[in-house]
CSV table of C-alpha atoms in Angstrom, one decimal:
chain,number,residue,atom,x,y,z
A,1,MET,CA,37.3,25.0,102.5
A,2,SER,CA,34.5,23.2,104.3
A,3,ALA,CA,32.9,20.1,102.9
A,4,ALA,CA,29.5,20.2,101.3
A,5,PRO,CA,26.6,19.1,103.6
A,6,GLU,CA,25.9,15.5,103.4
A,7,ASN,CA,22.1,15.9,103.3
A,8,VAL,CA,22.1,17.9,100.1
A,9,ILE,CA,20.8,15.7,97.3
A,10,PRO,CA,22.2,16.7,93.9
A,11,LYS,CA,19.4,17.7,91.3
A,12,ALA,CA,18.6,15.2,88.7
A,13,PRO,CA,19.6,16.3,85.2
A,14,THR,CA,16.7,17.8,83.3
A,15,PRO,CA,15.6,15.3,80.6
A,16,ALA,CA,16.0,16.4,77.0
A,17,PRO,CA,12.8,17.2,75.2
A,18,THR,CA,11.6,14.3,73.1
A,19,ALA,CA,11.1,14.8,69.3
A,20,PRO,CA,7.4,14.7,68.3
A,21,ARG,CA,6.3,11.3,67.0
A,22,PRO,CA,5.9,11.2,63.2
A,23,ALA,CA,2.4,11.0,62.1
A,24,HIS,CA,2.8,7.6,60.4
A,25,ARG,CA,3.9,6.2,63.7
A,26,ASP,CA,1.3,7.9,65.9
A,27,ALA,CA,-1.4,5.5,67.0
A,28,ASN,CA,-3.9,8.3,67.3
A,29,VAL,CA,-3.3,9.6,63.8
A,30,LEU,CA,-3.5,6.0,62.5
A,31,ARG,CA,-6.8,5.4,64.2
A,32,TRP,CA,-8.3,8.5,62.6
A,33,LEU,CA,-6.8,7.4,59.2
A,34,ALA,CA,-8.3,3.9,59.5
A,35,ALA,CA,-11.7,5.4,60.3
A,36,TYR,CA,-11.5,7.9,57.5
A,37,THR,CA,-10.5,5.2,55.0
A,38,ILE,CA,-13.2,2.8,56.1
A,39,SER,CA,-15.8,5.5,55.9
A,40,LEU,CA,-14.6,6.5,52.4
A,41,ILE,CA,-14.8,2.9,51.2
A,42,GLY,CA,-18.4,2.8,52.7
A,43,ASP,CA,-19.2,6.0,50.7
A,44,SER,CA,-18.0,4.3,47.5
A,45,ILE,CA,-20.0,1.1,48.2
A,46,TYR,CA,-23.1,3.2,48.9
A,47,PHE,CA,-22.9,5.1,45.6
A,48,VAL,CA,-22.5,1.8,43.8
A,49,ALA,CA,-25.5,0.4,45.5
A,50,LEU,CA,-27.6,3.5,44.9
A,51,GLY,CA,-26.8,3.7,41.2
A,52,TRP,CA,-27.5,0.0,40.6
A,53,SER,CA,-30.6,0.0,42.5
A,54,ALA,CA,-31.9,3.0,40.6
A,55,GLN,CA,-30.8,1.4,37.3
A,56,LYS,CA,-32.9,-1.7,38.1
A,57,VAL,CA,-36.2,0.2,38.7
A,58,ALA,CA,-36.0,3.3,36.7
A,59,GLY,CA,-35.0,4.8,33.3
A,60,PRO,CA,-32.0,6.9,32.6
A,61,THR,CA,-33.6,10.2,33.5
A,62,GLU,CA,-34.7,8.9,37.0
A,63,VAL,CA,-31.2,7.3,37.5
A,64,GLY,CA,-29.6,10.8,36.9
A,65,LEU,CA,-32.2,12.3,39.4
A,66,VAL,CA,-31.3,9.8,42.1
A,67,MET,CA,-27.5,10.1,41.7
A,68,ALA,CA,-27.8,13.9,41.7
A,69,ALA,CA,-30.2,14.2,44.6
A,70,GLY,CA,-27.6,13.9,47.2
A,71,ALA,CA,-25.4,16.6,45.8
A,72,LEU,CA,-28.0,19.4,46.4
A,73,PRO,CA,-28.4,19.2,50.1
A,74,ARG,CA,-24.6,18.6,50.5
A,75,ALA,CA,-23.8,21.8,48.7
A,76,LEU,CA,-26.6,23.9,50.3
A,77,LEU,CA,-25.9,22.7,53.9
A,78,MET,CA,-22.0,22.4,53.8
A,79,LEU,CA,-21.4,25.8,55.3
A,80,GLY,CA,-23.9,25.1,58.0
A,81,GLY,CA,-22.1,21.9,58.7
A,82,GLY,CA,-18.9,23.9,59.4
A,83,VAL,CA,-20.8,26.2,61.8
A,84,ALA,CA,-22.2,23.2,63.6
A,85,ALA,CA,-18.8,21.6,64.0
A,86,ASP,CA,-17.4,24.9,65.5
A,87,ARG,CA,-20.4,25.5,67.8
A,88,PHE,CA,-21.0,22.0,69.1
A,89,GLY,CA,-17.5,20.4,68.8
A,90,LEU,CA,-15.9,18.3,66.2
A,91,ARG,CA,-16.2,15.0,68.0
A,92,ARG,CA,-19.9,15.3,68.6
A,93,ILE,CA,-20.7,16.2,65.0
A,94,VAL,CA,-18.3,13.5,63.6
A,95,LEU,CA,-19.7,10.7,65.8
A,96,GLY,CA,-23.3,11.9,65.6
A,97,SER,CA,-23.4,12.2,61.8
A,98,ASP,CA,-21.6,8.9,61.3
A,99,ALA,CA,-23.9,7.1,63.5
A,100,VAL,CA,-26.9,8.6,61.6
A,101,ARG,CA,-25.3,7.5,58.3
A,102,CYS,CA,-24.9,4.0,59.7
A,103,VAL,CA,-28.4,3.7,60.9
A,104,LEU,CA,-29.9,5.2,57.8
A,105,ILE,CA,-28.1,2.8,55.4
A,106,LEU,CA,-28.8,-0.2,57.5
A,107,ALA,CA,-32.5,0.6,57.6
A,108,VAL,CA,-32.6,0.9,53.9
A,109,ALA,CA,-30.7,-2.4,53.5
A,110,ALA,CA,-33.4,-4.1,55.6
A,111,GLY,CA,-36.2,-2.5,53.6
A,112,VAL,CA,-34.6,-3.5,50.3
A,113,ALA,CA,-34.3,-7.0,51.5
A,114,VAL,CA,-38.0,-7.5,51.6
A,115,THR,CA,-39.2,-5.3,48.7
A,116,ALA,CA,-37.8,-3.7,45.5
A,117,PRO,CA,-36.7,-0.2,46.1
A,118,ALA,CA,-38.9,2.5,44.6
A,119,VAL,CA,-37.5,5.5,43.0
A,120,TRP,CA,-39.0,7.9,45.6
A,121,ILE,CA,-37.3,5.8,48.3
A,122,LEU,CA,-33.9,6.1,46.6
A,123,VAL,CA,-34.3,9.8,46.1
A,124,ALA,CA,-35.3,10.2,49.8
A,125,LEU,CA,-32.2,8.2,50.8
A,126,ALA,CA,-29.9,10.3,48.6
A,127,LEU,CA,-31.3,13.5,50.0
A,128,ALA,CA,-31.0,12.4,53.6
A,129,PHE,CA,-27.6,11.0,53.1
A,130,GLY,CA,-26.4,14.2,51.4
A,131,ALA,CA,-27.8,16.3,54.3
A,132,VAL,CA,-26.0,14.2,56.9
A,133,ASP,CA,-22.8,14.2,54.8
A,134,ALA,CA,-22.9,18.0,54.9
A,135,LEU,CA,-22.3,17.7,58.6
A,136,PHE,CA,-19.8,14.7,58.6
A,137,VAL,CA,-17.5,16.0,55.8
A,138,PRO,CA,-16.4,19.4,57.2
A,139,ALA,CA,-16.0,17.9,60.7
A,140,VAL,CA,-13.9,14.9,59.8
A,141,GLY,CA,-11.8,17.0,57.4
A,142,ALA,CA,-11.1,19.5,60.3
A,143,LEU,CA,-9.7,16.8,62.6
A,144,PRO,CA,-6.0,16.7,61.4
A,145,PRO,CA,-4.9,19.9,63.2
A,146,ARG,CA,-6.6,18.7,66.4
A,147,ILE,CA,-4.8,15.2,66.4
A,148,THR,CA,-1.2,16.1,65.4
A,149,SER,CA,1.4,18.7,65.6
A,150,PRO,CA,1.8,21.5,62.9
A,151,ASP,CA,5.0,20.1,61.7
A,152,GLN,CA,3.2,16.8,60.8
A,153,LEU,CA,0.2,18.3,58.9
A,154,ALA,CA,1.7,18.0,55.5
A,155,ARG,CA,2.4,14.2,56.2
A,156,VAL,CA,-1.2,13.7,57.5
A,157,THR,CA,-2.7,15.5,54.5
A,158,GLY,CA,-0.5,13.2,52.2
A,159,MET,CA,-1.9,10.2,54.2
A,160,ARG,CA,-5.4,11.5,53.8
A,161,THR,CA,-4.9,11.7,50.0
A,162,LEU,CA,-3.6,8.1,50.0
A,163,SER,CA,-6.7,7.0,51.9
A,164,MET,CA,-9.0,8.7,49.3
A,165,ARG,CA,-7.0,6.9,46.4
A,166,VAL,CA,-7.4,3.5,48.3
A,167,SER,CA,-11.1,4.0,48.8
A,168,GLN,CA,-11.5,4.9,45.0
A,169,ILE,CA,-9.7,1.6,44.1
A,170,ALA,CA,-11.2,-0.7,46.6
A,171,GLY,CA,-14.8,0.7,47.1
A,172,PRO,CA,-16.4,0.2,43.6
A,173,PRO,CA,-15.2,-3.5,43.2
A,174,LEU,CA,-16.3,-4.3,46.7
A,175,GLY,CA,-19.7,-2.7,46.0
A,176,GLY,CA,-20.0,-4.7,42.7
A,177,LEU,CA,-19.1,-7.8,44.6
A,178,ALA,CA,-21.7,-7.3,47.3
A,179,MET,CA,-24.3,-6.6,44.5
A,180,GLY,CA,-23.4,-9.7,42.8
A,181,VAL,CA,-23.6,-11.9,45.8
A,182,GLY,CA,-26.6,-10.5,47.6
A,183,GLY,CA,-28.0,-7.8,45.5
A,184,ALA,CA,-28.7,-4.1,46.6
A,185,SER,CA,-29.5,-5.2,50.2
A,186,ALA,CA,-26.2,-6.8,50.6
A,187,ALA,CA,-24.4,-3.7,49.1
A,188,PHE,CA,-26.2,-1.3,51.3
A,189,ALA,CA,-25.6,-3.6,54.4
A,190,ALA,CA,-21.8,-3.6,53.6
A,191,ALA,CA,-21.7,0.1,53.5
A,192,GLY,CA,-23.6,0.4,56.8
A,193,LEU,CA,-21.4,-2.1,58.5
A,194,LEU,CA,-18.3,-0.2,57.4
A,195,PHE,CA,-19.8,3.0,58.9
A,196,ALA,CA,-20.4,1.1,62.0
A,197,LEU,CA,-16.9,-0.1,62.1
A,198,SER,CA,-15.5,3.5,61.8
A,199,LEU,CA,-17.4,4.7,64.8
A,200,PRO,CA,-15.4,3.0,67.6
A,201,LEU,CA,-12.1,4.1,65.8
A,202,LEU,CA,-13.3,7.7,65.7
A,203,LEU,CA,-14.5,7.4,69.3
A,204,ALA,CA,-10.9,6.4,70.3
A,205,VAL,CA,-9.3,9.3,68.6
A,206,ARG,CA,-8.0,12.0,71.1
A,207,LEU,CA,-8.2,15.6,70.2
A,208,ARG,CA,-6.0,18.4,71.4
A,209,PRO,CA,-7.9,21.0,73.6
A,210,LEU,CA,-8.8,24.1,71.7
A,211,GLY,CA,-5.9,26.7,72.1
A,212,ALA,CA,-3.4,24.0,73.3
A,213,ALA,CA,0.2,24.4,72.4
A,214,PRO,CA,1.4,22.1,69.8
A,215,GLU,CA,3.7,20.4,72.2
A,216,ALA,CA,0.8,19.7,74.7
A,217,SER,CA,0.2,16.2,75.5
A,218,ASP,CA,-3.0,14.5,74.5
A,219,VAL,CA,-3.3,12.8,77.9
A,220,ARG,CA,-3.2,14.0,81.5
A,221,GLY,CA,-2.7,12.2,84.8
A,222,ASP,CA,-5.7,11.5,86.9
A,223,ALA,CA,-6.0,11.4,90.7
A,224,ALA,CA,-5.0,7.7,90.7
A,225,GLY,CA,-1.9,8.2,88.8
A,226,GLY,CA,-3.3,6.9,85.4
A,227,THR,CA,-4.1,8.7,82.3
A,228,THR,CA,-7.4,10.0,81.0
A,229,ALA,CA,-8.3,11.6,77.7
A,230,ALA,CA,-7.6,15.3,77.6
A,231,PRO,CA,-10.7,17.6,77.2
A,232,ASP,CA,-10.8,17.7,73.6
A,233,ASP,CA,-14.0,19.1,72.3
A,234,ALA,CA,-15.6,21.6,74.6
A,235,PRO,CA,-15.9,24.9,72.8
A,236,ALA,CA,-17.1,27.9,74.7
A,237,PRO,CA,-20.8,28.5,74.2
A,238,ALA,CA,-21.3,30.9,71.2
A,239,PRO,CA,-23.4,34.0,72.2
A,240,GLY,CA,-24.5,34.7,68.7
A,241,SER,CA,-26.7,32.8,66.4
A,242,ALA,CA,-25.7,30.2,63.8
A,243,TRP,CA,-26.2,32.9,61.1
A,244,GLN,CA,-23.8,35.2,62.9
A,245,ASP,CA,-21.3,32.4,63.3
A,246,LEU,CA,-21.4,31.7,59.6
A,247,LEU,CA,-20.9,35.4,58.8
A,248,GLY,CA,-18.1,35.5,61.3
A,249,GLY,CA,-16.4,32.5,59.7
A,250,LEU,CA,-16.7,34.1,56.3
A,251,ARG,CA,-15.2,37.4,57.6
A,252,TYR,CA,-12.4,35.6,59.2
A,253,ILE,CA,-11.5,33.8,56.0
A,254,ARG,CA,-11.8,37.0,53.9
A,255,GLY,CA,-9.6,38.9,56.4
A,256,HIS,CA,-6.9,36.3,56.8
A,257,ARG,CA,-3.8,37.1,54.8
A,258,LEU,CA,-3.0,33.5,54.0
A,259,ILE,CA,-6.2,31.5,54.1
A,260,GLY,CA,-8.2,33.8,52.0
A,261,PRO,CA,-5.9,33.8,49.1
A,262,LEU,CA,-5.3,30.0,49.3
A,263,ILE,CA,-9.1,29.3,49.2
A,264,ALA,CA,-9.4,31.7,46.3
A,265,VAL,CA,-6.6,29.8,44.5
A,266,THR,CA,-8.3,26.4,45.2
A,267,ALA,CA,-11.7,27.6,44.0
A,268,ILE,CA,-10.3,29.0,40.7
A,269,SER,CA,-8.2,26.0,39.9
A,270,GLU,CA,-10.9,23.5,40.9
A,271,PHE,CA,-13.5,25.3,38.6
A,272,GLY,CA,-11.0,25.6,35.8
A,273,LEU,CA,-9.7,21.9,35.8
A,274,THR,CA,-12.4,19.7,37.3
A,275,GLY,CA,-14.7,19.8,34.4
A,276,THR,CA,-11.8,19.5,32.0
A,277,LEU,CA,-10.5,16.4,33.6
A,278,ASN,CA,-13.9,14.8,33.9
A,279,VAL,CA,-16.4,15.7,31.2
A,280,GLY,CA,-13.7,17.1,28.8
A,281,MET,CA,-11.6,13.9,29.1
A,282,LEU,CA,-14.5,11.8,28.1
A,283,LEU,CA,-15.3,13.9,25.1
A,284,LEU,CA,-11.6,14.0,24.1
A,285,ASN,CA,-11.5,10.2,24.3
A,286,GLY,CA,-14.6,9.8,22.1
A,287,GLU,CA,-13.2,12.4,19.6
A,288,ARG,CA,-9.8,10.6,19.3
A,289,GLY,CA,-11.4,7.1,19.2
A,290,TRP,CA,-9.3,5.7,22.0
A,291,GLY,CA,-12.3,3.8,23.4
A,292,PRO,CA,-13.2,2.9,27.0
A,293,SER,CA,-9.8,1.3,27.7
A,294,GLY,CA,-8.0,4.5,26.6
A,295,TYR,CA,-10.2,6.5,29.0
A,296,GLY,CA,-9.4,4.0,31.7
A,297,TRP,CA,-5.6,4.4,31.0
A,298,ILE,CA,-5.9,8.2,31.2
A,299,VAL,CA,-7.8,8.2,34.5
A,300,SER,CA,-5.4,5.5,35.9
A,301,GLY,CA,-2.4,7.7,34.9
A,302,PHE,CA,-3.8,10.7,36.6
A,303,GLY,CA,-4.6,8.6,39.8
A,304,ALA,CA,-1.1,7.1,39.8
A,305,GLY,CA,0.5,10.5,39.5
A,306,ALA,CA,-1.7,11.9,42.4
A,307,THR,CA,-0.8,8.8,44.5
A,308,VAL,CA,2.9,9.4,43.9
A,309,GLY,CA,2.5,13.0,45.1
A,310,ALA,CA,0.7,11.9,48.2
A,311,VAL,CA,3.4,9.3,49.0
A,312,LEU,CA,6.1,12.0,48.5
A,313,LEU,CA,4.5,14.3,51.1
A,314,THR,CA,3.8,11.4,53.4
A,315,VAL,CA,7.5,10.4,53.4
A,316,THR,CA,9.2,13.7,53.4
A,317,GLY,CA,6.6,15.5,55.8
A,318,ARG,CA,7.3,18.9,54.3
A,319,LEU,CA,8.6,20.7,51.3
A,320,PRO,CA,10.6,24.0,51.4
A,321,ARG,CA,9.1,27.1,50.2
A,322,ALA,CA,5.6,25.5,50.5
A,323,GLY,CA,3.7,28.6,49.1
A,324,LEU,CA,5.9,29.0,46.0
A,325,THR,CA,6.0,25.2,45.5
A,326,MET,CA,2.3,25.1,45.6
A,327,ALA,CA,2.0,27.9,42.9
A,328,GLY,CA,4.7,26.1,40.7
A,329,THR,CA,3.0,22.7,40.8
A,330,LEU,CA,-0.4,24.4,40.1
A,331,LEU,CA,1.1,26.1,36.9
A,332,THR,CA,2.6,22.7,35.8
A,333,GLY,CA,-0.7,21.0,36.3
A,334,CYS,CA,-2.6,23.7,34.4
A,335,ALA,CA,-0.1,23.5,31.5
A,336,GLY,CA,-0.3,19.8,31.4
A,337,ALA,CA,-4.1,19.7,31.4
A,338,ALA,CA,-4.1,22.1,28.4
A,339,ALA,CA,-1.6,20.1,26.6
A,340,ILE,CA,-3.5,16.8,26.9
A,341,ALA,CA,-5.9,17.9,24.1
A,342,LEU,CA,-2.9,18.7,21.8
A,343,VAL,CA,-1.0,15.3,21.9
A,344,PRO,CA,-1.6,12.9,19.0
A,345,THR,CA,-1.4,9.5,20.7
A,346,LEU,CA,-2.7,7.9,23.8
A,347,PRO,CA,0.6,7.1,25.5
A,348,TYR,CA,1.5,10.8,25.4
A,349,ALA,CA,-1.9,11.6,26.9
A,350,VAL,CA,-1.4,9.0,29.7
A,351,ALA,CA,2.0,10.3,30.5
A,352,LEU,CA,0.7,14.0,30.6
A,353,ALA,CA,-2.3,12.8,32.8
A,354,ALA,CA,0.3,11.2,35.2
A,355,GLY,CA,2.2,14.5,35.3
A,356,VAL,CA,-0.9,16.5,35.9
A,357,GLY,CA,-1.9,14.1,38.7
A,358,LEU,CA,1.5,14.4,40.4
A,359,ALA,CA,1.6,18.2,40.2
A,360,MET,CA,-2.0,18.7,41.4
A,361,GLY,CA,-1.6,16.1,44.2
A,362,ILE,CA,1.4,18.0,45.6
A,363,CYS,CA,-0.4,21.4,45.0
A,364,GLY,CA,-3.6,20.3,46.8
A,365,THR,CA,-1.8,18.6,49.6
A,366,LEU,CA,0.4,21.7,50.2
A,367,ALA,CA,-2.6,24.1,50.0
A,368,ASN,CA,-4.7,22.1,52.5
A,369,ALA,CA,-1.8,21.7,55.0
A,370,LEU,CA,-1.0,25.5,54.9
A,371,VAL,CA,-4.7,26.4,55.4
A,372,GLN,CA,-5.0,23.9,58.4
A,373,THR,CA,-1.7,25.0,59.9
A,374,ALA,CA,-2.8,28.7,59.8
A,375,ALA,CA,-6.4,28.4,60.8
A,376,ASP,CA,-7.5,29.3,64.3
A,377,PRO,CA,-8.9,26.1,65.9
A,378,ALA,CA,-12.1,27.8,66.8
A,379,TYR,CA,-12.8,28.3,63.0
A,380,LEU,CA,-11.5,25.0,61.8
A,381,GLY,CA,-15.0,23.6,60.9
A,382,ARG,CA,-16.1,26.7,59.0
A,383,VAL,CA,-12.8,27.0,57.1
A,384,THR,CA,-13.0,23.3,56.2
A,385,SER,CA,-16.5,23.6,55.0
A,386,VAL,CA,-15.7,26.5,52.7
A,387,ILE,CA,-12.8,24.5,51.2
A,388,MET,CA,-15.1,21.4,50.8
A,389,LEU,CA,-17.8,23.6,49.3
A,390,THR,CA,-15.4,24.8,46.6
A,391,THR,CA,-14.2,21.4,45.8
A,392,VAL,CA,-17.2,19.1,46.2
A,393,GLY,CA,-20.1,21.5,45.9
A,394,LEU,CA,-19.2,24.2,43.3
A,395,ALA,CA,-16.5,22.7,41.1
A,396,PRO,CA,-19.0,20.1,39.5
A,397,LEU,CA,-21.0,23.2,38.3
A,398,SER,CA,-18.3,23.4,35.6
A,399,TYR,CA,-19.4,20.2,34.0
A,400,PRO,CA,-22.2,21.5,31.9
A,401,VAL,CA,-20.2,24.7,31.1
A,402,VAL,CA,-17.3,22.6,29.7
A,403,GLY,CA,-19.7,20.3,27.8
A,404,ALA,CA,-21.5,23.1,26.2
A,405,ALA,CA,-18.2,25.0,25.3
A,406,ILE,CA,-16.8,21.9,23.7
A,407,GLY,CA,-20.0,21.5,21.6
A,408,VAL,CA,-19.4,25.1,20.3
A,409,TRP,CA,-15.6,25.4,20.0
A,410,GLY,CA,-14.3,21.9,20.1
A,411,VAL,CA,-12.0,20.0,22.5
A,412,ALA,CA,-8.6,21.5,22.1
A,413,PRO,CA,-9.6,25.2,22.5
A,414,VAL,CA,-11.6,24.5,25.6
A,415,PHE,CA,-8.8,22.5,27.1
A,416,VAL,CA,-6.4,25.3,26.5
A,417,GLY,CA,-8.9,27.9,27.8
A,418,CYS,CA,-9.5,25.9,31.0
A,419,GLY,CA,-5.8,25.6,31.6
A,420,VAL,CA,-5.4,29.3,31.2
A,421,PHE,CA,-8.4,30.0,33.6
A,422,GLY,CA,-6.9,27.6,36.2
A,423,SER,CA,-3.6,29.5,35.9
A,424,VAL,CA,-5.4,32.6,37.1
A,425,GLY,CA,-5.0,30.9,40.5
A,426,VAL,CA,-1.2,31.0,40.1
A,427,GLY,CA,-1.5,34.7,39.6
A,428,VAL,CA,-3.5,35.1,42.8
A,429,ALA,CA,-1.0,33.1,44.7
A,430,LEU,CA,2.0,35.1,43.5
A,431,VAL,CA,0.4,38.4,44.2
A,432,SER,CA,-0.1,37.5,47.8
A,433,GLY,CA,3.0,38.1,49.8
A,434,ALA,CA,1.6,35.7,52.6
A,435,VAL,CA,1.4,32.9,50.0
A,436,ARG,CA,4.8,33.5,48.5
A,437,SER,CA,6.5,33.4,51.9
A,438,ALA,CA,4.3,30.5,53.4
A,439,GLU,CA,6.2,27.7,54.9
A,440,LEU,CA,5.1,24.5,56.6
A,441,ALA,CA,6.1,24.1,60.3
A,442,ARG,CA,9.3,22.2,60.9
């Protein structure tokens, strides 16, 4: 037997594929999360400054007008914001709208520093901010599938929910502190500076190219051997009009076996429970004589439960049988919401509110993660805008309905009826085979 040639170099062993980095250790995800949290805290401070500024120069009717002014353009333009995100790219829309919000709020802060804010100025500010928000909200909400792999989406969604809870806790006190120290001008300036701080963080976030495989790297080598950001936001020019894009997005959602039913479930449950857990809870608290502190304890219980649910998804990263688990937690949340009006004492109501928050936190996180996992990247903006429209734009329409119904039938029957209505979403979920068999990526 002849010896092997000496000039043959043995092949190096193929390196084993590396496991994907968990989202909570991914610097790219953490940059997005920091920017998102800072922006949400800025939102909270802005609303505090807007409300207190209106209260100082106007009566109750005008205060309500100012506070509601931003909701109208946000609801009307939300779907258009999703179309813009898909046509022009998520990065452009996120950075552009965040920059406009920053400049707008800082300009108002400068104006308020030299003169008392008139009602018409505050209404104009709310309208303009709501219109820009209709661009920012769908685009920033559609980013998670472009910054992480599908198996990390549930974890990122849980982190996003935690971010919202942090902003709800930290934002109003910071806004009140700024108002106390320097008045409305200081509060508006604080909000604008937070928006400005979120901009460089958002600019540093790398997005996966459209159509890239989940394993694709977010960077590529350049000619000099270094790394440059991957092309992240260059959608192909759309041949149709914006209206055609909007209709195409709605047809895509309606025809998708999983996304269509999940959005229907979200819309039904939000419309059934949002008014109950906001307006209804206030009226229940007044009827039982639990006072402002009792209402605070109930709201805190709900928030604590939702936070625990978000932490659970953040730590575990996924739950088995995600579709069925979502339906089960929704049913639990609807039953708990209906039962709150039937318990005799405040501690029971607080405990039930915590259970409802836990169930709905898990349900909402799973539904959002399943939708974003299944959505075609080219439709992410439009899909996210429809979800945000159902939760932010349309769900508050249940407020006057719940209030009027309680005035006619009383608190307990309306709570039970709203719980039953929300449970219709469970039926929609269970009828859909795609939802029943839906799983999160491993």
